[in-house]
Short mmCIF file of C-alpha atoms and ligand atoms in Angstrom, two decimals:
data_model
loop_
_atom_site.label_atom_id
_atom_site.label_comp_id
_atom_site.label_asym_id
_atom_site.label_seq_id
_atom_site.Cartn_x
_atom_site.Cartn_y
_atom_site.Cartn_z
CA MET F 1371 5.06 25.68 58.20
CA SER F 1372 2.72 27.41 55.67
CA LEU F 1373 6.10 28.54 53.92
CA LEU F 1374 8.03 24.48 55.08
CA ARG F 1375 4.73 23.49 53.12
CA SER F 1376 5.50 25.94 49.35
CA ALA F 1377 8.67 25.18 49.70
CA VAL F 1378 8.35 21.17 49.37
CA ALA F 1379 5.64 22.05 46.92
CA ALA F 1380 7.82 23.89 44.74
CA ILE F 1381 10.31 21.63 45.32
CA GLY F 1382 8.50 17.94 44.06
CA LEU F 1383 7.58 20.78 40.95
CA LEU F 1384 11.10 21.09 40.76
CA LEU F 1385 11.42 17.41 40.40
CA VAL F 1386 8.42 16.85 38.04
CA ALA F 1387 9.93 19.31 35.86
CA VAL F 1388 14.08 17.72 35.80
CA GLN F 1389 12.93 14.21 35.06
CA PRO F 1390 13.58 12.79 32.28
CA VAL F 1391 10.25 12.69 30.51
CA ALA F 1392 8.73 12.37 27.10
CA ALA F 1393 10.54 14.70 25.57
CA ASP F 1394 13.07 12.43 24.51
CA GLU F 1395 11.26 9.60 23.54
CA ILE F 1396 11.43 9.44 19.73
CA LEU F 1397 8.14 9.82 18.33
CA ILE F 1398 6.95 8.19 14.70
CA ARG F 1399 3.58 8.63 13.76
CA PHE F 1400 2.80 5.84 11.23
CA ALA F 1401 -0.03 7.46 8.91
CA HIS F 1402 -1.67 5.24 6.51
CA VAL F 1403 -5.52 4.87 4.30
CA VAL F 1404 -6.05 1.88 4.92
CA GLY F 1405 -8.33 0.08 7.87
CA GLU F 1406 -7.76 -1.78 10.55
CA ARG F 1407 -8.55 -4.97 9.97
CA THR F 1408 -6.10 -5.03 6.82
CA PRO F 1409 -2.98 -6.12 6.09
CA LYS F 1410 -1.04 -3.47 6.12
CA GLY F 1411 -3.57 -1.82 9.79
CA GLU F 1412 -2.43 -5.03 11.64
CA GLY F 1413 1.29 -4.67 10.11
CA ALA F 1414 1.34 -1.26 11.23
CA THR F 1415 -0.10 -2.09 14.87
CA LEU F 1416 2.19 -4.43 15.45
CA PHE F 1417 5.24 -2.30 14.54
CA LYS F 1418 3.39 0.22 16.87
CA THR F 1419 3.16 -3.53 19.74
CA LEU F 1420 7.13 -5.42 18.93
CA VAL F 1421 8.27 -0.98 18.65
CA GLU F 1422 7.19 0.18 22.55
CA GLN F 1423 7.86 -3.15 23.55
CA ARG F 1424 11.81 -3.72 22.92
CA LEU F 1425 12.33 0.49 22.73
CA ALA F 1426 10.58 0.69 25.74
CA GLY F 1427 10.86 5.03 27.00
CA ARG F 1428 12.87 5.54 23.89
CA VAL F 1429 10.27 5.28 21.42
CA ARG F 1430 7.22 5.73 20.83
CA VAL F 1431 4.70 5.39 17.78
CA GLU F 1432 0.85 6.92 16.90
CA VAL F 1433 -0.76 4.81 13.99
CA TYR F 1434 -3.02 6.70 12.61
CA PRO F 1435 -4.79 4.85 9.92
CA ARG F 1436 -8.17 5.01 7.29
CA SER F 1437 -6.19 8.67 6.35
CA ILE F 1438 -7.77 10.38 9.37
CA LYS F 1439 -4.12 11.91 9.17
CA PHE F 1440 -3.25 12.41 5.16
CA ASN F 1441 -4.12 10.83 2.24
CA ASP F 1442 -1.31 9.49 -0.09
CA ASN F 1443 -1.11 12.15 -1.99
CA GLN F 1444 -0.23 14.66 1.85
CA VAL F 1445 1.85 11.77 3.39
CA LEU F 1446 5.06 11.83 1.26
CA LEU F 1447 5.60 15.57 1.54
CA ALA F 1448 4.22 15.02 5.46
CA LEU F 1449 7.57 12.87 5.64
CA LEU F 1450 9.23 16.16 4.23
CA LEU F 1451 8.16 18.56 6.53
CA GLY F 1452 8.16 16.76 9.94
CA ASP F 1453 4.89 16.47 10.14
CA ALA F 1454 4.67 12.06 10.38
CA GLU F 1455 7.47 9.36 10.59
CA MET F 1456 6.76 6.69 8.86
CA ALA F 1457 4.18 5.33 5.94
CA ALA F 1458 3.29 2.94 3.36
CA PRO F 1459 1.96 4.41 0.50
CA SER F 1460 0.96 1.75 -2.50
CA LEU F 1461 3.64 1.31 -4.33
CA ALA F 1462 1.41 2.48 -7.91
CA LYS F 1463 1.40 6.46 -5.41
CA PHE F 1464 5.51 7.32 -5.77
CA ARG F 1465 5.92 8.69 -9.44
CA THR F 1466 6.30 12.23 -8.20
CA TYR F 1467 9.85 11.12 -7.08
CA THR F 1468 11.15 7.86 -8.85
CA LYS F 1469 9.48 6.15 -11.87
CA LYS F 1470 11.23 3.53 -11.11
CA LEU F 1471 8.98 1.40 -9.13
CA GLN F 1472 6.18 2.15 -11.93
CA ILE F 1473 7.53 -1.39 -12.81
CA PHE F 1474 4.96 -2.45 -9.88
CA ASP F 1475 2.60 -1.49 -11.75
CA LEU F 1476 2.56 -2.24 -14.87
CA PRO F 1477 0.28 -5.93 -16.37
CA PHE F 1478 1.08 -9.51 -15.75
CA LEU F 1479 4.87 -8.77 -14.69
CA PHE F 1480 4.93 -11.72 -12.06
CA LYS F 1481 3.20 -15.07 -11.97
CA ASP F 1482 2.54 -15.44 -8.44
CA MET F 1483 3.65 -13.76 -4.72
CA GLU F 1484 6.15 -15.32 -4.65
CA ALA F 1485 7.64 -14.24 -8.26
CA LEU F 1486 7.35 -10.85 -7.05
CA HIS F 1487 9.17 -11.36 -4.04
CA ARG F 1488 11.69 -12.17 -5.15
CA PHE F 1489 12.39 -9.72 -6.96
CA GLN F 1490 12.17 -7.74 -4.42
CA ALA F 1491 14.45 -9.42 -2.86
CA SER F 1492 17.15 -9.11 -5.15
CA PRO F 1493 19.43 -6.41 -5.81
CA PRO F 1494 17.65 -4.29 -8.79
CA GLY F 1495 14.27 -4.94 -5.97
CA ARG F 1496 17.16 -4.00 -2.82
CA ALA F 1497 18.03 -1.46 -4.69
CA LEU F 1498 14.47 0.09 -5.51
CA LEU F 1499 14.59 1.52 -1.38
CA ASP F 1500 16.62 3.59 -2.48
CA SER F 1501 15.22 5.02 -5.38
CA MET F 1502 14.49 8.28 -4.12
CA GLU F 1503 17.08 8.88 -1.41
CA GLU F 1504 17.90 12.24 -3.70
CA ARG F 1505 14.46 13.33 -2.86
CA GLY F 1506 14.85 12.88 0.99
CA ILE F 1507 12.46 9.49 0.83
CA LYS F 1508 14.00 6.12 2.21
CA GLY F 1509 12.90 3.05 1.39
CA LEU F 1510 12.55 0.62 4.68
CA ALA F 1511 10.77 -2.99 3.41
CA TYR F 1512 7.70 -4.01 0.70
CA TRP F 1513 4.66 -5.55 2.57
CA ASP F 1514 1.92 -7.10 0.57
CA ASN F 1515 -1.51 -6.66 -0.31
CA GLY F 1516 -2.69 -8.81 -2.72
CA PRO F 1517 -4.24 -9.50 -6.09
CA ARG F 1518 -6.11 -6.28 -7.14
CA VAL F 1519 -9.28 -7.40 -8.95
CA ILE F 1520 -11.69 -5.07 -10.79
CA SER F 1521 -15.41 -4.53 -10.25
CA ALA F 1522 -18.61 -2.97 -11.94
CA ASN F 1523 -22.10 -3.65 -12.14
CA GLN F 1524 -21.99 -4.46 -14.74
CA PRO F 1525 -20.28 -8.36 -15.43
CA LEU F 1526 -16.64 -7.55 -16.80
CA ARG F 1527 -14.97 -10.92 -18.88
CA ARG F 1528 -13.69 -9.41 -21.86
CA PRO F 1529 -11.86 -5.72 -21.93
CA GLU F 1530 -14.36 -5.15 -24.15
CA ASP F 1531 -16.94 -5.28 -21.13
CA ALA F 1532 -15.34 -2.17 -20.01
CA ARG F 1533 -14.81 -0.24 -23.07
CA GLY F 1534 -16.48 3.29 -22.16
CA LEU F 1535 -16.97 2.71 -18.14
CA THR F 1536 -15.48 5.02 -15.94
CA PHE F 1537 -12.21 3.24 -13.86
CA ARG F 1538 -11.44 5.01 -10.37
CA ILE F 1539 -7.65 4.44 -10.33
CA GLU F 1540 -4.44 5.20 -8.42
CA PRO F 1541 -2.24 7.77 -9.58
CA SER F 1542 -0.59 5.85 -11.52
CA SER F 1543 0.77 6.67 -15.25
CA VAL F 1544 1.01 2.85 -16.08
CA PHE F 1545 -3.08 2.16 -15.43
CA HIS F 1546 -4.17 5.26 -16.81
CA ALA F 1547 -2.21 4.58 -20.45
CA GLN F 1548 -3.04 0.46 -19.29
CA TRP F 1549 -7.30 0.84 -19.54
CA SER F 1550 -7.34 3.81 -22.08
CA ARG F 1551 -5.74 1.24 -24.43
CA ILE F 1552 -9.29 -0.99 -23.77
CA GLY F 1553 -11.90 2.67 -23.95
CA VAL F 1554 -11.69 2.70 -19.84
CA ASN F 1555 -11.49 6.16 -19.12
CA THR F 1556 -9.80 6.61 -15.74
CA PHE F 1557 -10.62 8.82 -12.94
CA PRO F 1558 -7.39 9.04 -10.46
CA MET F 1559 -8.73 9.48 -6.48
CA ALA F 1560 -8.03 9.07 -3.33
CA PHE F 1561 -8.89 5.99 -1.39
CA LYS F 1562 -11.20 7.17 1.04
CA GLN F 1563 -12.92 8.42 -1.82
CA VAL F 1564 -13.71 5.40 -3.59
CA TYR F 1565 -16.57 4.56 -1.47
CA ASP F 1566 -19.31 7.61 -2.36
CA ALA F 1567 -17.57 7.42 -5.73
CA VAL F 1568 -19.22 3.56 -6.59
CA ARG F 1569 -22.12 4.55 -4.86
CA GLU F 1570 -23.23 7.31 -5.91
CA GLY F 1571 -21.75 6.40 -9.40
CA LEU F 1572 -19.22 8.74 -10.00
CA VAL F 1573 -16.94 5.90 -11.42
CA LYS F 1574 -18.98 2.59 -12.78
CA GLY F 1575 -15.12 0.56 -12.40
CA GLN F 1576 -12.92 0.27 -9.82
CA GLU F 1577 -9.87 -2.82 -9.21
CA ASN F 1578 -8.43 -2.65 -5.48
CA ALA F 1579 -6.92 -6.30 -3.08
CA TRP F 1580 -10.56 -8.03 -1.00
CA SER F 1581 -8.80 -6.93 2.06
CA ASN F 1582 -9.42 -3.44 0.95
CA ILE F 1583 -12.86 -3.51 -1.19
CA TYR F 1584 -13.59 -5.95 1.87
CA SER F 1585 -12.71 -4.06 4.33
CA ARG F 1586 -14.52 -0.81 2.66
CA LYS F 1587 -17.87 -2.74 1.95
CA LEU F 1588 -17.36 -2.35 -2.40
CA HIS F 1589 -18.97 -5.19 -2.48
CA THR F 1590 -22.50 -3.24 -1.73
CA VAL F 1591 -21.79 -1.31 -3.81
CA HIS F 1592 -20.97 -3.06 -7.08
CA ARG F 1593 -21.67 -6.50 -8.13
CA TYR F 1594 -19.44 -8.23 -10.61
CA PHE F 1595 -15.98 -9.10 -9.30
CA THR F 1596 -13.07 -10.67 -11.68
CA GLU F 1597 -10.20 -11.59 -11.08
CA VAL F 1598 -8.55 -11.28 -14.49
CA GLY F 1599 -4.72 -11.45 -11.67
CA HIS F 1600 -2.88 -8.28 -14.16
CA THR F 1601 -1.46 -6.65 -10.79
CA TYR F 1602 -0.77 -6.68 -7.26
CA LEU F 1603 -1.68 -4.12 -4.21
CA GLY F 1604 2.23 -3.53 -2.78
CA TYR F 1605 3.34 -1.11 -0.62
CA MET F 1606 6.83 0.62 0.51
CA VAL F 1607 7.49 1.31 4.20
CA VAL F 1608 8.59 4.80 4.11
CA THR F 1609 10.04 7.66 6.25
CA SER F 1610 11.92 10.45 5.26
CA SER F 1611 16.80 10.13 5.18
CA ASN F 1612 16.92 12.99 7.58
CA PHE F 1613 15.08 11.57 9.95
CA TRP F 1614 15.97 7.97 10.00
CA ASN F 1615 20.25 9.59 9.31
CA SER F 1616 19.44 11.88 12.42
CA LEU F 1617 18.73 7.90 14.82
CA PRO F 1618 20.85 6.37 17.55
CA PRO F 1619 22.22 3.58 15.46
CA ASP F 1620 21.41 1.30 17.84
CA ILE F 1621 17.45 2.36 17.27
CA ARG F 1622 18.14 2.15 13.90
CA THR F 1623 19.22 -1.73 14.27
CA GLU F 1624 16.48 -2.06 16.26
CA LEU F 1625 14.02 -1.38 13.92
CA GLU F 1626 14.60 -2.28 10.96
CA ASN F 1627 14.19 -5.74 13.18
CA ILE F 1628 11.31 -5.11 14.11
CA LEU F 1629 10.76 -4.22 10.62
CA ALA F 1630 11.59 -7.89 9.03
CA GLU F 1631 9.41 -9.55 11.78
CA VAL F 1632 6.18 -7.69 10.61
CA THR F 1633 7.25 -8.04 7.36
CA ALA F 1634 6.38 -11.81 8.01
CA GLU F 1635 3.83 -11.06 9.32
CA VAL F 1636 2.27 -9.18 6.59
CA ARG F 1637 3.40 -11.28 4.23
CA ARG F 1638 1.03 -13.80 6.35
CA LEU F 1639 -2.07 -11.93 7.16
CA ALA F 1640 -1.63 -10.73 3.48
CA GLN F 1641 -2.31 -14.24 2.40
CA GLU F 1642 -5.10 -15.03 4.79
CA LYS F 1643 -6.99 -12.20 4.17
CA ALA F 1644 -7.40 -12.33 0.27
CA ILE F 1645 -8.87 -16.05 0.54
CA ALA F 1646 -10.67 -14.81 3.79
CA ASN F 1647 -12.05 -12.09 2.95
CA ARG F 1648 -12.69 -13.11 -0.73
CA ARG F 1649 -14.57 -16.11 0.90
CA GLU F 1650 -16.89 -13.67 2.65
CA ILE F 1651 -17.88 -11.65 -0.09
CA ALA F 1652 -18.94 -14.36 -2.37
CA GLU F 1653 -20.44 -16.00 0.12
CA SER F 1654 -22.67 -12.58 0.97
CA GLY F 1655 -24.99 -13.55 -1.46
CA GLN F 1656 -24.94 -10.09 -2.74
CA VAL F 1657 -22.19 -10.06 -5.52
CA THR F 1658 -20.97 -12.62 -8.38
CA VAL F 1659 -16.92 -13.04 -7.84
CA MET F 1660 -15.91 -14.24 -11.76
CA THR F 1661 -12.32 -16.58 -12.28
CA LEU F 1662 -11.36 -16.52 -15.26
CA ASN F 1663 -9.42 -19.75 -17.40
CA GLU F 1664 -5.82 -19.46 -18.90
CA ALA F 1665 -7.78 -18.15 -22.45
CA GLU F 1666 -10.01 -15.72 -21.26
CA ARG F 1667 -6.96 -14.35 -18.98
CA ASP F 1668 -5.18 -14.30 -22.91
CA VAL F 1669 -7.24 -11.58 -23.70
CA TRP F 1670 -6.73 -9.69 -20.60
CA ARG F 1671 -2.86 -9.65 -21.10
CA GLN F 1672 -2.68 -9.56 -24.90
CA ALA F 1673 -5.10 -6.22 -23.72
CA LEU F 1674 -2.48 -4.86 -22.04
CA MET F 1675 0.48 -5.99 -21.87
CA PRO F 1676 1.28 -3.76 -24.86
CA VAL F 1677 1.37 -1.05 -22.30
CA TRP F 1678 4.79 -2.14 -20.95
CA LYS F 1679 6.55 -0.61 -24.19
CA GLU F 1680 5.32 2.40 -23.30
CA PHE F 1681 7.17 2.70 -19.79
CA GLU F 1682 10.10 0.84 -20.45
CA ALA F 1683 12.90 4.24 -21.31
CA GLU F 1684 11.41 5.52 -17.52
CA ILE F 1685 11.04 1.83 -15.92
CA GLY F 1686 14.03 0.86 -17.54
CA LYS F 1687 14.85 -2.63 -19.27
CA ASP F 1688 16.70 -4.33 -17.33
CA LEU F 1689 15.30 -3.19 -14.40
CA ILE F 1690 12.22 -4.82 -16.09
CA ASP F 1691 14.45 -7.80 -17.13
CA ALA F 1692 16.13 -8.32 -13.30
CA ALA F 1693 11.85 -8.84 -13.22
CA VAL F 1694 10.84 -10.68 -15.56
CA ALA F 1695 14.18 -13.34 -14.38
CA SER F 1696 12.19 -14.01 -10.81
CA ASN F 1697 9.15 -15.52 -12.80
CA GLN F 1698 12.08 -18.61 -13.22
C1 SIN I 2947 -3.88 0.77 0.39
O1 SIN I 2947 -3.68 0.01 0.23
O2 SIN I 2947 -2.88 1.78 0.86
C2 SIN I 2947 -4.98 1.63 -0.81
C3 SIN I 2947 -4.43 1.54 -2.34
C4 SIN I 2947 -6.01 2.89 -2.84
O3 SIN I 2947 -5.36 3.75 -3.01
O4 SIN I 2947 -6.13 1.98 -3.77
#
């Protein structure tokens, strides 16, 4: 009897062992550096939800927000090493993989989000998604955040107000050159470190989109915010070419469809949060938000725009012209 029970138990174990289990599932680890309630954070969560609904049992997504797995400067290597499958770094963070994407860092390039979207959807904008293919990185989509605003504990209405301050910047050569033009020192650092660096006075200024400022509570450590309107914070959703090419074609197509849907939702959320988070910060009573008039903005334009010339050779004049044309 006990022999029979053992045999049944053994068969049971065998059956469990040969079930088609999670090992057959494709795992996508999506790592990013911001909070879950930001446009990118919500986009990554929606991507997970839709993938696990529509590709149930075939693809599973794990989302790692707030740099819990990788910083932006680590994640591209992680994609190449197979330690993550997807990420969406800011467009300012790809310079070791291509110089072309520096185009998105140029100040005062796009007159509004519609112009930016027109360029991203144009053939030269689409081609940029493939600009890192020879380095093994594939661009899948552009996601929005919003206009970058600058902040400090003193009002920054004119470029000379910032002279001598140290700004935390994303690791962009364009940002470094642009701020150096007006006498600002720059300190590139990971997003995760910005709050402490500002609070401890290691940096006196910073620039970011409203949703990042709000979610990281930067308005509790800086008092003056200026809407210069010089650049937008946006992202490229990326994967490794090896991973992407290894996927069954039907799964790839479904993932592309889902990404298109999520991209549209991220755009909507980005617009909504840029307005709502700005309002919450402005109404917190802790800060002053300064909006510039056209003449004041023009002073910043004159001060920062000459940096375009410094990067024309690396980015390509044709590409810059195509971006400018999207403003019409
Ligand atoms: C992000 O929005 O992904 C972070 C941008 C930054 O590093 O400031």
